[in-house]
CSV table of N, CA and C and ligand atoms in Angstrom, one decimal:
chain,number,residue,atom,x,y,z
A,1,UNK,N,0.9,-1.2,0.0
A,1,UNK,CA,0.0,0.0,0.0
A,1,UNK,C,0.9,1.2,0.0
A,2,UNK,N,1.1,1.6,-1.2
A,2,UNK,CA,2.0,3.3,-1.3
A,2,UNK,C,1.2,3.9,-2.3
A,3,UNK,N,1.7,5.3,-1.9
A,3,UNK,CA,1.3,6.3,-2.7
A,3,UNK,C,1.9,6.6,-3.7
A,4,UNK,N,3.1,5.9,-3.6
A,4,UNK,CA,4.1,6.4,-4.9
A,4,UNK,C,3.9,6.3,-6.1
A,5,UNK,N,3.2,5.7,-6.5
A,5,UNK,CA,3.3,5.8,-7.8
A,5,UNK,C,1.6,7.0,-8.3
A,6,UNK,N,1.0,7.1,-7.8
A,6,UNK,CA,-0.1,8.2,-7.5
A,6,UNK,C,0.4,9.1,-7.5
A,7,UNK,N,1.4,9.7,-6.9
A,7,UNK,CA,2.3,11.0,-6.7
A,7,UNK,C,2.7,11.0,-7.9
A,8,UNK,N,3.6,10.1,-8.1
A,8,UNK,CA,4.5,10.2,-9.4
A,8,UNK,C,3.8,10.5,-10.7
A,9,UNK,N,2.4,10.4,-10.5
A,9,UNK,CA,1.5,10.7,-11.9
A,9,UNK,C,1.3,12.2,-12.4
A,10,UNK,N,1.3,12.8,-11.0
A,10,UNK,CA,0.6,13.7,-10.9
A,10,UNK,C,1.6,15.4,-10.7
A,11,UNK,N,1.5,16.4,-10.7
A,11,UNK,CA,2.0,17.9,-10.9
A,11,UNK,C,0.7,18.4,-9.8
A,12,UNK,N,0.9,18.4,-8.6
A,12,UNK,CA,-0.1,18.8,-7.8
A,12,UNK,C,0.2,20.4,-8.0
A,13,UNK,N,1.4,21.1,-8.8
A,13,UNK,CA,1.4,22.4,-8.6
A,13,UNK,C,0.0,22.5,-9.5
A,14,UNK,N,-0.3,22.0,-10.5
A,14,UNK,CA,-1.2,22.0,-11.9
A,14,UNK,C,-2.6,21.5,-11.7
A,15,UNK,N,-2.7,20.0,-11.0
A,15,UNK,CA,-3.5,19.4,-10.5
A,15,UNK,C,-4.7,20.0,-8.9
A,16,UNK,N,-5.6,19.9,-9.0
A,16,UNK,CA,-6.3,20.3,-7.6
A,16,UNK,C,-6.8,18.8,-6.7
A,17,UNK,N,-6.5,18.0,-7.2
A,17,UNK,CA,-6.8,16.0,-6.5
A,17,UNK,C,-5.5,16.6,-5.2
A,18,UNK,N,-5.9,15.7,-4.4
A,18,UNK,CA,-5.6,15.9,-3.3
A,18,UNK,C,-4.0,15.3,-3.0
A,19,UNK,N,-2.8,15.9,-2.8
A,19,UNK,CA,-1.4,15.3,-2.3
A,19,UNK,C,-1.3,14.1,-1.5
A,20,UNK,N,-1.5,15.1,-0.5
A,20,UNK,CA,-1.9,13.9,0.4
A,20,UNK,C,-3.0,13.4,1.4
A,21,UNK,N,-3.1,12.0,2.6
A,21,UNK,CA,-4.3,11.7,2.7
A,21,UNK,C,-4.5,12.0,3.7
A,22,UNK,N,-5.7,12.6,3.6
A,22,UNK,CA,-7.0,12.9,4.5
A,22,UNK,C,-7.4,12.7,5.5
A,23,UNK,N,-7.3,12.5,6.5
A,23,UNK,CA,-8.7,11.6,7.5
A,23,UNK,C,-9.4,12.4,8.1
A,24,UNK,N,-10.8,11.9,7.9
A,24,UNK,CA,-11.5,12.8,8.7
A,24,UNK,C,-12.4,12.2,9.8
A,25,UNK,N,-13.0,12.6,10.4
A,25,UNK,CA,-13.5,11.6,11.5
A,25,UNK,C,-14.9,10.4,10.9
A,26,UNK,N,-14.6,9.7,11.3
A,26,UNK,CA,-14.8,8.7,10.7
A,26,UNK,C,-16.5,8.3,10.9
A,27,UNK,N,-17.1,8.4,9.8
A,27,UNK,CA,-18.6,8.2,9.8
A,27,UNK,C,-18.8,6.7,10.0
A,28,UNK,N,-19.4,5.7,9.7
A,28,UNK,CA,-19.8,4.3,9.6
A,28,UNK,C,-19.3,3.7,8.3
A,29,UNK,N,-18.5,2.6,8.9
A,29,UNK,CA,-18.1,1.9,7.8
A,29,UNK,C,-16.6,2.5,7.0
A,30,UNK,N,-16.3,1.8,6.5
A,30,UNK,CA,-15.2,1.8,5.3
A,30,UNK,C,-15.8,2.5,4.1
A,31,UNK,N,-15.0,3.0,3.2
A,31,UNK,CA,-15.4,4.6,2.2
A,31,UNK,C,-15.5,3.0,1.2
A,32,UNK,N,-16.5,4.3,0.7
A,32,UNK,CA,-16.9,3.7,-0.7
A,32,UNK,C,-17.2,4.8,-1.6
A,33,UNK,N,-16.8,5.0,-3.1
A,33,UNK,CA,-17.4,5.9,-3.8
A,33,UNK,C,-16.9,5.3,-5.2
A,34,UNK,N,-18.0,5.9,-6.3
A,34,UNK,CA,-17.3,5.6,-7.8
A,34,UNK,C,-17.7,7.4,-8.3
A,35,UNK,N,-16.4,7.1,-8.5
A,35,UNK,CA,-16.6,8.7,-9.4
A,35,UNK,C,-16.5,8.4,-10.9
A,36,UNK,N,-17.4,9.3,-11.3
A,36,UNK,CA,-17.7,9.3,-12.9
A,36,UNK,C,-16.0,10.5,-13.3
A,37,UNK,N,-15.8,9.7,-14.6
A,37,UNK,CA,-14.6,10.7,-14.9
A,37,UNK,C,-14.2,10.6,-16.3
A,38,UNK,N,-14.9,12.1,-16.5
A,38,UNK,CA,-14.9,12.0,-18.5
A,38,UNK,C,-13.6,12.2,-19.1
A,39,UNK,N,-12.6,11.5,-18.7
A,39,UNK,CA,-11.4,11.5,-19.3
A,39,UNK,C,-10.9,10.9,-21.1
A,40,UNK,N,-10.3,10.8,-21.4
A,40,UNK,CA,-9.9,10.7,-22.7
A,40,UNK,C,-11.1,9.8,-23.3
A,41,UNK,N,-11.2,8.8,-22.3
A,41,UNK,CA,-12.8,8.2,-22.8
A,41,UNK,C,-13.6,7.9,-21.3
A,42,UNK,N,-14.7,8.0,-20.8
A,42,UNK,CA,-15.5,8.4,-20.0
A,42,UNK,C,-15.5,6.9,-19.2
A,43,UNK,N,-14.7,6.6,-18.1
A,43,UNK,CA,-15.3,5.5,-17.3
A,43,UNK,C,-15.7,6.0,-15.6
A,44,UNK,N,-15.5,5.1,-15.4
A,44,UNK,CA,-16.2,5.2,-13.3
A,44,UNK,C,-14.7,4.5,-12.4
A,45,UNK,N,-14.6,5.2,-11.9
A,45,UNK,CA,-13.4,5.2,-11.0
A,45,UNK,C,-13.9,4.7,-9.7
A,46,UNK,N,-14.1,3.2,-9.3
A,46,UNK,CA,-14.3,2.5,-8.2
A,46,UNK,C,-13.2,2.4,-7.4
A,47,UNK,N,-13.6,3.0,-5.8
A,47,UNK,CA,-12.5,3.0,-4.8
A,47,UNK,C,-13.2,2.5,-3.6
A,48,UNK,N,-12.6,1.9,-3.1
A,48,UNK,CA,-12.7,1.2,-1.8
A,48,UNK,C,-11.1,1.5,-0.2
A,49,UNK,N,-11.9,1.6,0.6
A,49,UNK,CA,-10.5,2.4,1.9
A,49,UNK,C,-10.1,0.7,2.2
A,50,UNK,N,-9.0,0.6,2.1
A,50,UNK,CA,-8.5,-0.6,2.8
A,50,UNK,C,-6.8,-0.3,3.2
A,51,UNK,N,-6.6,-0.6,4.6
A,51,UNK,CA,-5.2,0.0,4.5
A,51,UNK,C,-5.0,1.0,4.5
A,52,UNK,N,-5.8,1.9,4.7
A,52,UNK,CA,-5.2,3.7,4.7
A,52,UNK,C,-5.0,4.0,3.5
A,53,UNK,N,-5.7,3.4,2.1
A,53,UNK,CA,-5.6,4.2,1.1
A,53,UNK,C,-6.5,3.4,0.5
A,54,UNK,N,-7.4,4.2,-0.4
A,54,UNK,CA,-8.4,4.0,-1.2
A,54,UNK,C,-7.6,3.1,-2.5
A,55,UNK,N,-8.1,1.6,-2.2
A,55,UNK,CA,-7.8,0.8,-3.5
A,55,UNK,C,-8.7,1.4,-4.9
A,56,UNK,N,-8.2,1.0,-5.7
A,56,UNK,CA,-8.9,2.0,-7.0
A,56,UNK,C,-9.3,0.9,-8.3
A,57,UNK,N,-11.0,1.1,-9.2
A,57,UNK,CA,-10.7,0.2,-10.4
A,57,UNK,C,-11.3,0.8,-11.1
A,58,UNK,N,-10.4,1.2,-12.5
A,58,UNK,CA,-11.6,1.7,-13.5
A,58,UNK,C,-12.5,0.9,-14.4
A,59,UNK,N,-13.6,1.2,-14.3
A,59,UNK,CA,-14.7,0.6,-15.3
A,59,UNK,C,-15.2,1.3,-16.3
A,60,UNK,N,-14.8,0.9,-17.3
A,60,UNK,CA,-14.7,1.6,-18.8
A,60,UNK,C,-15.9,1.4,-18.9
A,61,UNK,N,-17.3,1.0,-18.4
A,61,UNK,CA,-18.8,0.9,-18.6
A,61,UNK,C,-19.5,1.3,-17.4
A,62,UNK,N,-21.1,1.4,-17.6
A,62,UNK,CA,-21.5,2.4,-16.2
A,62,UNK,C,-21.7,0.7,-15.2
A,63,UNK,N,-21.3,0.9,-13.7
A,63,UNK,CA,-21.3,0.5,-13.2
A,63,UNK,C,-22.5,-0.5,-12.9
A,64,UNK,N,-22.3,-2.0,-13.0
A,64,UNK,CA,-23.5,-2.7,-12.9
A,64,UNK,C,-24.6,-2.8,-11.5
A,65,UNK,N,-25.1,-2.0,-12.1
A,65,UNK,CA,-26.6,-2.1,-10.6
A,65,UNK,C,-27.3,-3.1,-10.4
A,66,UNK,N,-27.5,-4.1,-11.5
A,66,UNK,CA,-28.3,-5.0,-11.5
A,66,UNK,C,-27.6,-6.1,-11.5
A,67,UNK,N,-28.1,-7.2,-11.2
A,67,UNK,CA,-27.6,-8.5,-11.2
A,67,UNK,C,-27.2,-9.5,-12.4
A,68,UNK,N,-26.5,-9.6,-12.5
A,68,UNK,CA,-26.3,-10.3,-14.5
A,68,UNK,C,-25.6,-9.7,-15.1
A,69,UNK,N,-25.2,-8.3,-14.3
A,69,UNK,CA,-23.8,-7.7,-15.7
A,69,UNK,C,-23.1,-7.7,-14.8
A,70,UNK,N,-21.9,-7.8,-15.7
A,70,UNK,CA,-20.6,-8.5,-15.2
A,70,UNK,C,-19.5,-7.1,-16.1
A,71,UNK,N,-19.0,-6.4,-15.3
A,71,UNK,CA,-18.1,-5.4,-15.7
A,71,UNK,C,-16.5,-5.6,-15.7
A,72,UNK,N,-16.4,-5.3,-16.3
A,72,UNK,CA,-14.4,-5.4,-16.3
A,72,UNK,C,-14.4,-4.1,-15.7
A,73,UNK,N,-13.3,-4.5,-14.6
A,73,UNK,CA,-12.5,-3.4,-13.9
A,73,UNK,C,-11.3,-3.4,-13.9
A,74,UNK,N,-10.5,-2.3,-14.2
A,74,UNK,CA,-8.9,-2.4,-14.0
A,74,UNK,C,-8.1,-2.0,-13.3
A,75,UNK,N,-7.7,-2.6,-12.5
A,75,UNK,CA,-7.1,-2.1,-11.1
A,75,UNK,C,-5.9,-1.0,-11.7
A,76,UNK,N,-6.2,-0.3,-10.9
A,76,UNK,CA,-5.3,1.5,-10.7
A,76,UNK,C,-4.8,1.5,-9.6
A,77,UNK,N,-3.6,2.7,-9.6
A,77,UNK,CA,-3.2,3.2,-8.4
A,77,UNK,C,-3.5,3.5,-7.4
A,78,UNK,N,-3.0,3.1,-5.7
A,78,UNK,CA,-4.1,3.2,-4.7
A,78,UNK,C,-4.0,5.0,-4.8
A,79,UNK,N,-5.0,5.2,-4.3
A,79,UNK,CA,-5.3,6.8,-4.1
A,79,UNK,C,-5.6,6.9,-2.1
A,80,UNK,N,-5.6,8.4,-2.5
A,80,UNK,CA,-5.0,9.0,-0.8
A,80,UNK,C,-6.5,9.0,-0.6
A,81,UNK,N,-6.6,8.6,0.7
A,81,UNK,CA,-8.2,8.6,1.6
A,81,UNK,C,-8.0,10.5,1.7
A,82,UNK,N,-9.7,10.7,1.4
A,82,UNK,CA,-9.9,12.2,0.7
A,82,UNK,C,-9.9,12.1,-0.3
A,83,UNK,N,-9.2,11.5,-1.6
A,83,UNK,CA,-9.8,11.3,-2.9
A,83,UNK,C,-11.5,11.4,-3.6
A,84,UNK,N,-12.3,10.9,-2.0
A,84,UNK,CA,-13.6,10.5,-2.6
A,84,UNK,C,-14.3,11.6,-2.3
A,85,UNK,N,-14.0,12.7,-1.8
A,85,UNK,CA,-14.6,14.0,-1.7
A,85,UNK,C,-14.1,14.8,-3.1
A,86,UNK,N,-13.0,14.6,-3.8
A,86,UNK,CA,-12.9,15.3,-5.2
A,86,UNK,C,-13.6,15.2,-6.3
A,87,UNK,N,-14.3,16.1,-6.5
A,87,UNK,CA,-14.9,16.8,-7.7
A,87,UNK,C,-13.9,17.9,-8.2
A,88,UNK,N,-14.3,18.1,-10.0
A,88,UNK,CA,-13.6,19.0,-10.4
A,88,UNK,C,-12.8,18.7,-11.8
A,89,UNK,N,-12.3,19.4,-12.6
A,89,UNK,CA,-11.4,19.5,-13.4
A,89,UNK,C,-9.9,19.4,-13.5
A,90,UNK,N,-9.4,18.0,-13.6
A,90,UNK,CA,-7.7,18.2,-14.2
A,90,UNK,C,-7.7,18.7,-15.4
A,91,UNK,N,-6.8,19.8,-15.2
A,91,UNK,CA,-6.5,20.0,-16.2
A,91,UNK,C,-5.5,19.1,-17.4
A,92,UNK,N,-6.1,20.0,-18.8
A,92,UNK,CA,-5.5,19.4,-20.3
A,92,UNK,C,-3.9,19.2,-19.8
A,93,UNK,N,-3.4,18.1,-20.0
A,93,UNK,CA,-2.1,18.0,-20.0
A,93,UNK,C,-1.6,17.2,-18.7
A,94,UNK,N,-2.8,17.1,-18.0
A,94,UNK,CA,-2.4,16.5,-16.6
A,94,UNK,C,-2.5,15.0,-17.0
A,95,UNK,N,-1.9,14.2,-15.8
A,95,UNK,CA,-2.8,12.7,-15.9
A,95,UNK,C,-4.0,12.7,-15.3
A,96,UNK,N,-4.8,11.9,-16.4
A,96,UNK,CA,-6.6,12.0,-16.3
A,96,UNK,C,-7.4,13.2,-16.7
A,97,UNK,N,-6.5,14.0,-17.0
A,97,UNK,CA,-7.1,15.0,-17.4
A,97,UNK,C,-8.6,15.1,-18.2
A,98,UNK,N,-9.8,15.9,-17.4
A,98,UNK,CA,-10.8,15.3,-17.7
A,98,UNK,C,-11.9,15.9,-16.3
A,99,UNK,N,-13.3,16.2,-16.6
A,99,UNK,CA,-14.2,16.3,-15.4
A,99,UNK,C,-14.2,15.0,-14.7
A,100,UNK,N,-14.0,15.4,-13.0
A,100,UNK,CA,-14.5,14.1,-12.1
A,100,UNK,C,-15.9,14.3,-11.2
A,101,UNK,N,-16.7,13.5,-11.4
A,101,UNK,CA,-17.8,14.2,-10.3
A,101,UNK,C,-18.2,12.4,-10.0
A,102,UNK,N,-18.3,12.7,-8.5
A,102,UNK,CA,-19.1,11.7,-7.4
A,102,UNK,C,-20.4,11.0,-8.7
A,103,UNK,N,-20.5,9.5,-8.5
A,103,UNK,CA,-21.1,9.2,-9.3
A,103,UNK,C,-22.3,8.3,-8.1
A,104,UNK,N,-21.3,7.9,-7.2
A,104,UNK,CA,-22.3,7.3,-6.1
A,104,UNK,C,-21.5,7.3,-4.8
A,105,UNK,N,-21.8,7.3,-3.5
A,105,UNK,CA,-21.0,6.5,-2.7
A,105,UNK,C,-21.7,6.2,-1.4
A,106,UNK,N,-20.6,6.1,-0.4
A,106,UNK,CA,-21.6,6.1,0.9
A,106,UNK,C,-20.8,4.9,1.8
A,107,UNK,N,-21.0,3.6,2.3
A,107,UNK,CA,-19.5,2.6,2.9
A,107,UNK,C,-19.5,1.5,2.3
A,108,UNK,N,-18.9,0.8,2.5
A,108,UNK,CA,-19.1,-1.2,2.5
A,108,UNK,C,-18.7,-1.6,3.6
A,109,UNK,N,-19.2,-3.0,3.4
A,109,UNK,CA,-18.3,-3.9,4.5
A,109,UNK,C,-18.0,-5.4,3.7
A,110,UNK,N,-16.5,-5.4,3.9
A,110,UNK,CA,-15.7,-6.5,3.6
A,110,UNK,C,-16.0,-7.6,3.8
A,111,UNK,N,-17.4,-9.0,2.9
A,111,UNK,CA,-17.4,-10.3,3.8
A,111,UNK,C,-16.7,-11.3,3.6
A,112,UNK,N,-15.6,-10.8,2.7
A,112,UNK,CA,-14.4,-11.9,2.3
A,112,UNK,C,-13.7,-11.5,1.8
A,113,UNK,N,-12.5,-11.1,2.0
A,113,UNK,CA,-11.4,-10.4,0.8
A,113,UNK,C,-9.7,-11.5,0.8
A,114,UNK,N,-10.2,-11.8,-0.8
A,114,UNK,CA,-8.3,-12.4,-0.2
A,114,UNK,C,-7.7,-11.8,-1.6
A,115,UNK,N,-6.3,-12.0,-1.9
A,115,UNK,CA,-5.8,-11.3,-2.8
A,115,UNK,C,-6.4,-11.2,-4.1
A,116,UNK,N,-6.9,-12.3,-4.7
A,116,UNK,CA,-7.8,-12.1,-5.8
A,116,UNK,C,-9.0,-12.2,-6.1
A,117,UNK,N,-10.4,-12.2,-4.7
A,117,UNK,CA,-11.1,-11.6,-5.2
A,117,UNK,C,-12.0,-11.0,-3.6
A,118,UNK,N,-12.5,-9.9,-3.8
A,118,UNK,CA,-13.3,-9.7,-2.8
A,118,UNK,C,-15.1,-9.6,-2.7
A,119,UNK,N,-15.2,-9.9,-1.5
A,119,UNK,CA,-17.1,-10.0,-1.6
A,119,UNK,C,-17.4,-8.7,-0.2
A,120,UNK,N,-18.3,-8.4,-0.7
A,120,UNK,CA,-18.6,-7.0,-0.2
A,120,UNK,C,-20.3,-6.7,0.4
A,121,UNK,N,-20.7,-6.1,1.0
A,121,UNK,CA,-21.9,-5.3,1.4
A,121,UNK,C,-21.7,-3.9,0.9
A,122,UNK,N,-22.2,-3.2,-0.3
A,122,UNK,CA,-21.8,-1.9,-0.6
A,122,UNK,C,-23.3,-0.9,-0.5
A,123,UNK,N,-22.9,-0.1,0.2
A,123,UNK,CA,-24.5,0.9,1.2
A,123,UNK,C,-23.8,1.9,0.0
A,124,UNK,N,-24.4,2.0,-0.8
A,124,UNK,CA,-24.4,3.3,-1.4
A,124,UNK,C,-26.3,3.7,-1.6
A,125,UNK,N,-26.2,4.8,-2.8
A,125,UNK,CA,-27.5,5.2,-3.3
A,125,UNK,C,-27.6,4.5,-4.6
A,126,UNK,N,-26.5,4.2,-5.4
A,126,UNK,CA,-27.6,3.4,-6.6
A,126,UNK,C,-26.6,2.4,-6.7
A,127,UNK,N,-25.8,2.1,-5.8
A,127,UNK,CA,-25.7,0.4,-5.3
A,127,UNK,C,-25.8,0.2,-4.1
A,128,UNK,N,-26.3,-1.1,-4.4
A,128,UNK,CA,-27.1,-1.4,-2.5
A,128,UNK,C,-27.1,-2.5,-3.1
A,129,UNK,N,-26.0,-3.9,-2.4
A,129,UNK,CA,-26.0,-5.0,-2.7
A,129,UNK,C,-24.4,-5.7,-2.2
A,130,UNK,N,-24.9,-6.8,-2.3
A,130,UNK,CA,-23.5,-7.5,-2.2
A,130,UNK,C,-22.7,-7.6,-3.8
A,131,UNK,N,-21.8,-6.8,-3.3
A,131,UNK,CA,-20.9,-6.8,-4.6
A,131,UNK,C,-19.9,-8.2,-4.6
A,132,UNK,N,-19.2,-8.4,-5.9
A,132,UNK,CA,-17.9,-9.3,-6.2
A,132,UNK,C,-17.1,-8.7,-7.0
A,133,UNK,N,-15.8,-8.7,-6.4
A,133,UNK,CA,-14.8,-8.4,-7.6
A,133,UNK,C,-13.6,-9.3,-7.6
A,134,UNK,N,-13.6,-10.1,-8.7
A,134,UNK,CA,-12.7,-11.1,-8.5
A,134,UNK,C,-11.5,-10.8,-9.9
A,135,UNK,N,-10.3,-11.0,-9.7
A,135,UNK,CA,-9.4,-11.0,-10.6
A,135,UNK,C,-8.9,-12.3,-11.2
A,136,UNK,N,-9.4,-11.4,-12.8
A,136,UNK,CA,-8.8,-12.5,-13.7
A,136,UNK,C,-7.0,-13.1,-13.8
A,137,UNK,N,-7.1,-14.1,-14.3
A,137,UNK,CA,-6.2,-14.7,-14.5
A,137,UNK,C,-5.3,-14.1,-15.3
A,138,UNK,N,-4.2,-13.3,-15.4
A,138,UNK,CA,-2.8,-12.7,-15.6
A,138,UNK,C,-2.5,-13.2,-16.8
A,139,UNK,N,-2.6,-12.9,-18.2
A,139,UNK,CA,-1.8,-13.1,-19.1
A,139,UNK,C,-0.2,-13.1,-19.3
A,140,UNK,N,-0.3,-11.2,-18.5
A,140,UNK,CA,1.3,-11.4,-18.9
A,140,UNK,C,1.2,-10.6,-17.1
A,141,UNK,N,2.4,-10.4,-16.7
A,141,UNK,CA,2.4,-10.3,-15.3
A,141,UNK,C,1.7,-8.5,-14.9
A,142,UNK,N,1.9,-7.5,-16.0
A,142,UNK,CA,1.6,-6.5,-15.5
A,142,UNK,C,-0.1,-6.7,-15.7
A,143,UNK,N,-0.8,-7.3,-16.5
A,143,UNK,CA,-2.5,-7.2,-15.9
A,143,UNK,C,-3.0,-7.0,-14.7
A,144,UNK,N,-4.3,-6.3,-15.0
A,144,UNK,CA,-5.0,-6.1,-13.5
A,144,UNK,C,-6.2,-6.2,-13.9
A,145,UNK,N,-6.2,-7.3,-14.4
A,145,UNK,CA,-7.8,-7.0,-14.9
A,145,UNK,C,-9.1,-7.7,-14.0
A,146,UNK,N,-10.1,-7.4,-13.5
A,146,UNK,CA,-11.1,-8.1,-12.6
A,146,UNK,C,-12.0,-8.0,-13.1
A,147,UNK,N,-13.3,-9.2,-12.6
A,147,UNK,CA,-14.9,-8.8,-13.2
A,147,UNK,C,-15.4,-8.0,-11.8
A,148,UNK,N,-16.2,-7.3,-12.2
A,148,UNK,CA,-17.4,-6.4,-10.9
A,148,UNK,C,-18.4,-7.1,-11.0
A,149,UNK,N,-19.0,-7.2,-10.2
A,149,UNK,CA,-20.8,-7.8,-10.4
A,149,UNK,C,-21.6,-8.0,-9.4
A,150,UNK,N,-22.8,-7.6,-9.5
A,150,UNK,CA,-23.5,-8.3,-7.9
A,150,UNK,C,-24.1,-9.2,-8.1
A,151,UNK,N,-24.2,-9.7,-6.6
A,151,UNK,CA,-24.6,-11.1,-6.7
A,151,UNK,C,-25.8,-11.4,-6.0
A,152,UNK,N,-26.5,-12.5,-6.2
A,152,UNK,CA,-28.0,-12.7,-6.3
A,152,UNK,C,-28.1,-11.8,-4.4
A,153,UNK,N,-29.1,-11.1,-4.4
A,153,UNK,CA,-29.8,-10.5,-3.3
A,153,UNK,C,-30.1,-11.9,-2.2
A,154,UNK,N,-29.8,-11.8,-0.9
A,154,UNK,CA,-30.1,-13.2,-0.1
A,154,UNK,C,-31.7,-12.9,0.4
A,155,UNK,N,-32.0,-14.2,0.8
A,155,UNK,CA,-33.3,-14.3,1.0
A,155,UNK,C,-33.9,-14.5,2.3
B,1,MN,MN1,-10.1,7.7,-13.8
């Protein structure tokens, strides 16, 4: 869990995303947010707090609310807790350069997490469900590729 390579993307003289992380007093639950972010092509930036920094996945499609779709997500750089309060404009020339705005959030809770895939309770506004994100199997070592999806509602 480092920030280094998140820093290293970024010109925070240029940039308004946040340096460094955040804490603030702490509401219920572990952070959850997807921010919508119309960069070079328009996906949803899923982050989850684990560790003192928001793990990060982008979903080049809108986030599956319903049961049956199955999204690829690509694991990104952890980002600094406070990330999920940024809205706003990077500027042309930056990395990600592009509008960010809150697309949903609110907490989760963790009901199984191991390195490659995690199961979830996610309390947002237009997700509310047990999530899954499990990672695919590594072609060549740098992939990060995972499916998103929820799973059947219990009874
Ligand atoms: Mn993004």
């Amino acid at each position: 869990m480092s920030l280094e390579e998140y820093k290293k993307k970024r010109d925070f003289k240029k940039t308004s995303e946040p340096e460094e992380t955040k804490i603030k007093k702490k509401s219920e639950g572990l952070i959850y947010v997807i921010q919508e972010h119309d960069a070079s092509h328009l996906h949803f930036d899923l982050r989850l707090e684990e560790e003192g920094v928001l793990k990060s996945w982008a979903i080049p499609k809108s986030p599956p609310q319903k049961e049956g779709i199955r999204r690829l997500a690509v694991e990104t750089e952890d980002h600094p807790l406070g990330y999920e309060d940024f809205e706003g404009t990077i500027p042309k020339g930056e990395y990600g350069a592009g509008k960010v705005k809150i697309w949903d959030r609110g907490a989760y809770l963790p009901l199984e997490t191991t390195v490659s895939k995690r199961i979830m309770q996610i309390n947002g506004k237009k997700m509310l469900g047990r999530y899954c994100l499990i990672k695919l199997k590594p072609k060549e070592p740098k992939d990060k590729n995972w499916l998103f999806f929820r799973l059947k509602d219990q009874t």
